[in-house]
Short mmCIF file of C-alpha atoms in Angstrom, two decimals:
data_model
loop_
_atom_site.label_atom_id
_atom_site.label_comp_id
_atom_site.label_asym_id
_atom_site.label_seq_id
_atom_site.Cartn_x
_atom_site.Cartn_y
_atom_site.Cartn_z
CA UNK A 1 -30.72 -1.15 -13.75
CA UNK A 2 -28.73 -2.25 -10.69
CA UNK A 3 -25.88 0.15 -11.50
CA UNK A 4 -28.31 3.02 -11.99
CA UNK A 5 -29.93 2.26 -8.64
CA UNK A 6 -26.53 2.19 -6.90
CA UNK A 7 -25.53 5.51 -8.45
CA UNK A 8 -28.89 7.04 -7.50
CA UNK A 9 -28.59 5.86 -3.91
CA UNK A 10 -25.01 7.10 -3.61
CA UNK A 11 -26.01 10.49 -4.99
CA UNK A 12 -28.60 10.69 -2.23
CA UNK A 13 -25.98 10.24 0.49
CA UNK A 14 -25.29 13.48 2.29
CA UNK A 15 -21.72 14.72 2.64
CA UNK A 16 -21.97 13.91 6.33
CA UNK A 17 -23.02 10.32 5.60
CA UNK A 18 -20.26 9.88 3.00
CA UNK A 19 -17.71 11.16 5.50
CA UNK A 20 -19.04 8.73 8.10
CA UNK A 21 -18.65 5.84 5.67
CA UNK A 22 -15.11 6.88 4.71
CA UNK A 23 -14.13 7.35 8.36
CA UNK A 24 -15.15 3.76 9.05
CA UNK A 25 -13.21 2.45 6.06
CA UNK A 26 -9.95 4.29 6.80
CA UNK A 27 -10.10 3.16 10.43
CA UNK A 28 -9.97 -0.46 9.34
CA UNK A 29 -13.60 -1.54 9.47
CA UNK A 30 -14.93 -4.06 7.01
CA UNK A 31 -17.62 -3.13 4.50
CA UNK A 32 -20.22 -5.15 6.40
CA UNK A 33 -19.31 -3.47 9.69
CA UNK A 34 -19.61 -0.11 7.93
CA UNK A 35 -23.07 -1.13 6.73
CA UNK A 36 -24.15 -1.88 10.29
CA UNK A 37 -22.78 1.36 11.71
CA UNK A 38 -23.81 3.83 8.99
CA UNK A 39 -26.95 2.20 7.64
CA UNK A 40 -25.75 2.67 4.05
CA UNK A 41 -26.24 -0.24 1.65
CA UNK A 42 -23.31 -2.58 0.95
CA UNK A 43 -23.30 -1.89 -2.79
CA UNK A 44 -23.47 1.85 -2.13
CA UNK A 45 -20.41 1.68 0.13
CA UNK A 46 -18.54 -0.38 -2.47
CA UNK A 47 -19.39 2.12 -5.22
CA UNK A 48 -18.35 5.03 -3.02
CA UNK A 49 -15.06 3.28 -2.27
CA UNK A 50 -14.35 2.72 -5.96
CA UNK A 51 -15.13 6.30 -6.98
CA UNK A 52 -13.26 7.89 -4.09
CA UNK A 53 -10.32 5.53 -4.52
CA UNK A 54 -10.01 6.59 -8.15
CA UNK A 55 -10.11 10.27 -7.17
CA UNK A 56 -7.48 9.71 -4.46
CA UNK A 57 -5.16 7.89 -6.87
CA UNK A 58 -5.46 10.63 -9.49
CA UNK A 59 -4.84 13.41 -6.96
CA UNK A 60 -1.73 11.79 -5.51
CA UNK A 61 -0.42 10.97 -8.97
CA UNK A 62 -0.69 14.67 -9.80
CA UNK A 63 0.88 16.19 -6.65
CA UNK A 64 3.66 13.67 -6.04
CA UNK A 65 6.07 15.21 -8.53
CA UNK A 66 9.57 16.73 -8.19
CA UNK A 67 9.85 15.30 -4.68
CA UNK A 68 12.99 16.22 -2.75
CA UNK A 69 13.42 12.81 -1.14
CA UNK A 70 16.84 11.73 0.11
CA UNK A 71 16.39 8.24 1.57
CA UNK A 72 13.87 5.77 0.18
CA UNK A 73 12.93 2.29 1.30
CA UNK A 74 10.91 -0.22 -0.73
CA UNK A 75 9.08 -3.36 0.26
CA UNK A 76 6.21 -5.59 -0.90
CA UNK A 77 3.20 -6.80 1.08
CA UNK A 78 1.22 -9.92 0.22
CA UNK A 79 -2.53 -10.31 0.00
CA UNK A 80 -4.92 -12.25 -2.21
CA UNK A 81 -8.09 -11.67 -4.19
CA UNK A 82 -11.03 -13.94 -4.97
CA UNK A 83 -9.38 -16.97 -3.35
CA UNK A 84 -6.03 -18.10 -2.04
CA UNK A 85 -3.65 -19.21 -4.76
CA UNK A 86 -4.08 -22.91 -3.97
CA UNK A 87 -7.88 -22.61 -4.24
CA UNK A 88 -8.10 -20.68 -7.52
CA UNK A 89 -10.04 -22.70 -10.17
CA UNK A 90 -7.96 -24.09 -13.01
CA UNK A 91 -9.61 -21.87 -15.62
CA UNK A 92 -8.59 -18.76 -13.63
CA UNK A 93 -5.04 -19.81 -12.79
CA UNK A 94 -2.45 -17.27 -13.91
CA UNK A 95 -4.98 -14.45 -14.39
CA UNK A 96 -4.06 -11.40 -12.34
CA UNK A 97 -6.67 -10.64 -9.70
CA UNK A 98 -7.21 -14.28 -8.81
CA UNK A 99 -4.96 -15.59 -6.06
CA UNK A 100 -1.77 -13.90 -4.86
CA UNK A 101 -1.58 -10.11 -5.16
CA UNK A 102 1.38 -8.00 -4.04
CA UNK A 103 1.41 -4.31 -3.19
CA UNK A 104 4.78 -2.67 -3.87
CA UNK A 105 5.41 0.38 -1.68
CA UNK A 106 8.08 3.07 -1.48
CA UNK A 107 8.56 5.18 1.66
CA UNK A 108 10.56 8.33 2.26
CA UNK A 109 12.47 7.52 5.45
CA UNK A 110 12.65 11.19 6.48
CA UNK A 111 9.09 12.43 5.87
CA UNK A 112 7.35 9.02 6.04
CA UNK A 113 5.59 9.89 2.77
CA UNK A 114 4.44 7.04 0.51
CA UNK A 115 5.01 8.60 -2.94
CA UNK A 116 4.56 5.49 -5.06
CA UNK A 117 2.84 2.11 -4.88
CA UNK A 118 1.74 -0.60 -7.27
CA UNK A 119 -0.80 -3.41 -6.97
CA UNK A 120 0.51 -6.25 -9.13
CA UNK A 121 2.17 -9.64 -9.06
CA UNK A 122 5.77 -10.05 -7.87
CA UNK A 123 7.37 -10.35 -11.30
CA UNK A 124 10.28 -8.53 -12.91
CA UNK A 125 7.80 -6.69 -15.15
CA UNK A 126 5.94 -5.37 -12.10
CA UNK A 127 9.23 -4.30 -10.50
CA UNK A 128 10.11 -2.30 -13.62
CA UNK A 129 6.75 -0.51 -13.70
CA UNK A 130 7.06 0.29 -10.01
CA UNK A 131 10.62 1.62 -10.23
CA UNK A 132 9.96 3.64 -13.39
CA UNK A 133 7.04 5.33 -11.63
CA UNK A 134 9.09 6.03 -8.51
CA UNK A 135 11.99 7.49 -10.49
CA UNK A 136 9.64 9.80 -12.42
CA UNK A 137 8.55 11.46 -9.18
CA UNK A 138 11.97 12.36 -7.79
CA UNK A 139 13.89 15.60 -8.17
CA UNK A 140 17.24 14.62 -6.66
CA UNK A 141 19.60 11.68 -6.49
CA UNK A 142 18.48 9.40 -3.65
CA UNK A 143 19.72 6.55 -1.53
CA UNK A 144 17.50 3.50 -2.00
CA UNK A 145 17.24 0.32 0.05
CA UNK A 146 15.21 -2.73 -0.97
CA UNK A 147 14.98 -6.28 0.27
CA UNK A 148 16.78 -9.08 -1.55
CA UNK A 149 14.10 -9.67 -4.19
CA UNK A 150 16.15 -10.14 -7.37
CA UNK A 151 13.60 -8.40 -9.59
CA UNK A 152 14.71 -5.07 -8.12
CA UNK A 153 18.22 -5.30 -9.58
CA UNK A 154 17.37 -4.81 -13.26
CA UNK A 155 14.38 -2.59 -12.47
CA UNK A 156 16.47 -0.09 -10.49
CA UNK A 157 19.19 -0.04 -13.15
CA UNK A 158 16.65 0.59 -15.91
CA UNK A 159 14.87 3.34 -13.99
CA UNK A 160 17.82 5.21 -12.47
CA UNK A 161 20.88 4.13 -14.43
CA UNK A 162 23.93 5.06 -12.38
CA UNK A 163 22.26 8.09 -10.79
CA UNK A 164 21.42 6.41 -7.49
CA UNK A 165 23.01 5.08 -4.32
CA UNK A 166 21.41 1.67 -4.04
CA UNK A 167 21.81 -1.19 -1.57
CA UNK A 168 19.96 -4.38 -0.73
CA UNK A 169 19.26 -5.54 2.79
CA UNK A 170 19.01 -9.33 2.72
CA UNK A 171 17.47 -11.07 5.71
CA UNK A 172 18.30 -14.67 6.49
CA UNK A 173 15.66 -16.58 8.43
CA UNK A 174 15.74 -19.68 10.60
CA UNK A 175 15.24 -23.14 9.14
CA UNK A 176 11.72 -23.07 7.72
CA UNK A 177 11.98 -26.81 7.00
CA UNK A 178 12.04 -27.56 10.71
CA UNK A 179 9.00 -29.75 11.42
CA UNK A 180 8.83 -28.98 15.16
CA UNK A 181 5.90 -26.99 16.52
CA UNK A 182 4.09 -26.60 13.19
CA UNK A 183 1.10 -24.89 14.84
CA UNK A 184 3.27 -22.12 16.25
CA UNK A 185 5.04 -21.58 12.91
CA UNK A 186 1.68 -21.28 11.13
CA UNK A 187 0.79 -18.12 13.06
CA UNK A 188 4.25 -16.67 13.66
CA UNK A 189 6.82 -15.56 11.07
CA UNK A 190 10.16 -17.29 10.84
CA UNK A 191 12.82 -15.75 13.05
CA UNK A 192 15.36 -13.52 11.31
CA UNK A 193 18.76 -14.88 12.33
CA UNK A 194 21.05 -12.67 10.25
CA UNK A 195 21.07 -9.66 7.92
CA UNK A 196 23.47 -8.96 5.08
CA UNK A 197 23.90 -5.69 3.19
CA UNK A 198 24.92 -5.61 -0.46
CA UNK A 199 25.93 -2.33 -2.08
CA UNK A 200 24.67 -2.51 -5.65
CA UNK A 201 25.17 0.95 -7.15
CA UNK A 202 26.77 4.26 -6.24
CA UNK A 203 27.96 4.91 -2.71
CA UNK A 204 25.12 4.24 -0.23
CA UNK A 205 25.73 5.33 3.37
CA UNK A 206 25.98 2.15 5.42
CA UNK A 207 24.16 3.60 8.43
CA UNK A 208 21.12 4.36 6.25
CA UNK A 209 20.81 0.92 4.65
CA UNK A 210 17.52 -0.19 6.15
CA UNK A 211 13.99 -1.26 5.26
CA UNK A 212 12.62 -0.92 8.80
CA UNK A 213 10.35 2.03 8.07
CA UNK A 214 8.89 0.41 4.95
CA UNK A 215 8.27 -2.86 6.79
CA UNK A 216 6.62 -1.04 9.69
CA UNK A 217 4.48 0.86 7.21
CA UNK A 218 3.34 -2.42 5.69
CA UNK A 219 2.41 -3.66 9.16
CA UNK A 220 0.31 -0.51 9.60
CA UNK A 221 -1.40 -1.31 6.29
CA UNK A 222 -2.22 -4.81 7.46
CA UNK A 223 -3.68 -3.48 10.70
CA UNK A 224 -5.57 -0.59 9.07
CA UNK A 225 -7.29 -2.37 6.18
CA UNK A 226 -9.61 -5.27 6.77
CA UNK A 227 -8.73 -6.64 3.33
CA UNK A 228 -5.20 -7.38 4.56
CA UNK A 229 -6.16 -9.16 7.77
CA UNK A 230 -4.96 -12.75 7.69
CA UNK A 231 -7.16 -15.79 8.37
CA UNK A 232 -10.48 -14.02 7.79
CA UNK A 233 -13.05 -13.79 5.00
CA UNK A 234 -12.55 -10.03 4.71
CA UNK A 235 -10.23 -10.33 1.70
CA UNK A 236 -11.03 -8.50 -1.55
CA UNK A 237 -13.19 -10.39 -3.99
CA UNK A 238 -12.19 -8.10 -6.89
CA UNK A 239 -8.76 -6.57 -7.46
CA UNK A 240 -10.37 -3.26 -8.50
CA UNK A 241 -11.83 -2.94 -5.00
CA UNK A 242 -8.43 -3.67 -3.48
CA UNK A 243 -6.72 -1.03 -5.63
CA UNK A 244 -9.33 1.58 -4.68
CA UNK A 245 -9.08 0.74 -0.98
CA UNK A 246 -5.29 1.09 -1.08
CA UNK A 247 -5.47 4.46 -2.85
CA UNK A 248 -7.92 5.72 -0.22
CA UNK A 249 -5.75 4.37 2.58
CA UNK A 250 -2.62 6.12 1.27
CA UNK A 251 -4.57 9.35 0.80
CA UNK A 252 -5.56 9.27 4.44
CA UNK A 253 -2.12 8.10 5.56
CA UNK A 254 -0.24 10.77 3.60
CA UNK A 255 -2.58 13.71 4.15
CA UNK A 256 -4.90 12.99 7.07
CA UNK A 257 -3.02 11.02 9.71
CA UNK A 258 -0.68 12.93 12.02
CA UNK A 259 2.52 10.92 12.41
CA UNK A 260 3.35 10.26 16.04
CA UNK A 261 7.01 11.29 15.82
CA UNK A 262 6.66 14.06 13.22
CA UNK A 263 3.64 15.73 14.92
CA UNK A 264 2.37 16.56 11.40
CA UNK A 265 1.21 14.52 8.43
CA UNK A 266 3.69 13.01 5.99
CA UNK A 267 2.48 15.38 3.23
CA UNK A 268 3.05 18.40 5.49
CA UNK A 269 6.54 17.20 6.38
CA UNK A 270 7.29 16.79 2.67
CA UNK A 271 6.04 20.32 1.92
CA UNK A 272 3.12 19.11 -0.22
CA UNK A 273 0.30 20.14 2.15
CA UNK A 274 -0.05 23.07 4.54
CA UNK A 275 -2.69 21.58 6.86
CA UNK A 276 -4.06 18.29 8.15
CA UNK A 277 -6.74 17.03 5.78
CA UNK A 278 -9.98 15.91 7.41
CA UNK A 279 -12.30 13.26 5.99
CA UNK A 280 -14.53 15.92 4.42
CA UNK A 281 -11.53 17.23 2.45
CA UNK A 282 -10.86 13.76 1.10
CA UNK A 283 -14.49 13.15 0.17
CA UNK A 284 -14.56 16.42 -1.77
CA UNK A 285 -11.95 15.02 -4.15
CA UNK A 286 -14.76 13.21 -5.96
CA UNK A 287 -16.33 16.51 -7.00
CA UNK A 288 -13.07 18.37 -7.68
#
């Protein structure tokens, strides 16, 4: 009965109201803030987010094929669902969707397109799924840079074989065991004191070994989605909601947000789109 009521209420939302809700969500507002601004019910907004997120994921999965990328950067961003890892009940420990959740992202350094992402844990199995998906979308040999996470090594080899120029950028941070000024360290990341590049496969160009764009993209994610904001209660309670929110975010990022340096969207720069998508275009994906 509750599900039927939610579906009925969502069906009654006008296209204008749906677009208003989605505009709030992609601009980083929480669900509760969106309720206050739009007047739509909380459950209705959640259901709209799930349905639209699914449509956005399916559309991007379809169009991100035979991409002519040249330089790719990969990184992972941490979040959590239900509760922080240390607070997860014993009977839910080890079940994905409870505690730590990582979003793996790949960025084209030239077009700023995000062609592949994965919401998972940080295991070797997740790295393999992520790299296999990324490799399946590429048309040409690419240069790839990742951080020093060891799970990438086997995953990249399995996905690309020797047909890749691959390097790791390893960052070395200050002494995290230092007990001085604990309050400051709680809210500030450890200082990077040194970087080391390791050429793993092929012949990567040294001047293009970088993860800066991918890391900056992850910062944009954290600022643009309330679910990623640290030290709040805006975190996702269900991993399905997180996955849908990320798919919607990347749809807007790739197709609807004009990049400041490119002056066009990432999808336009990559030759996938011929215009800037507005929110109405994105909402229409649900009926396509």
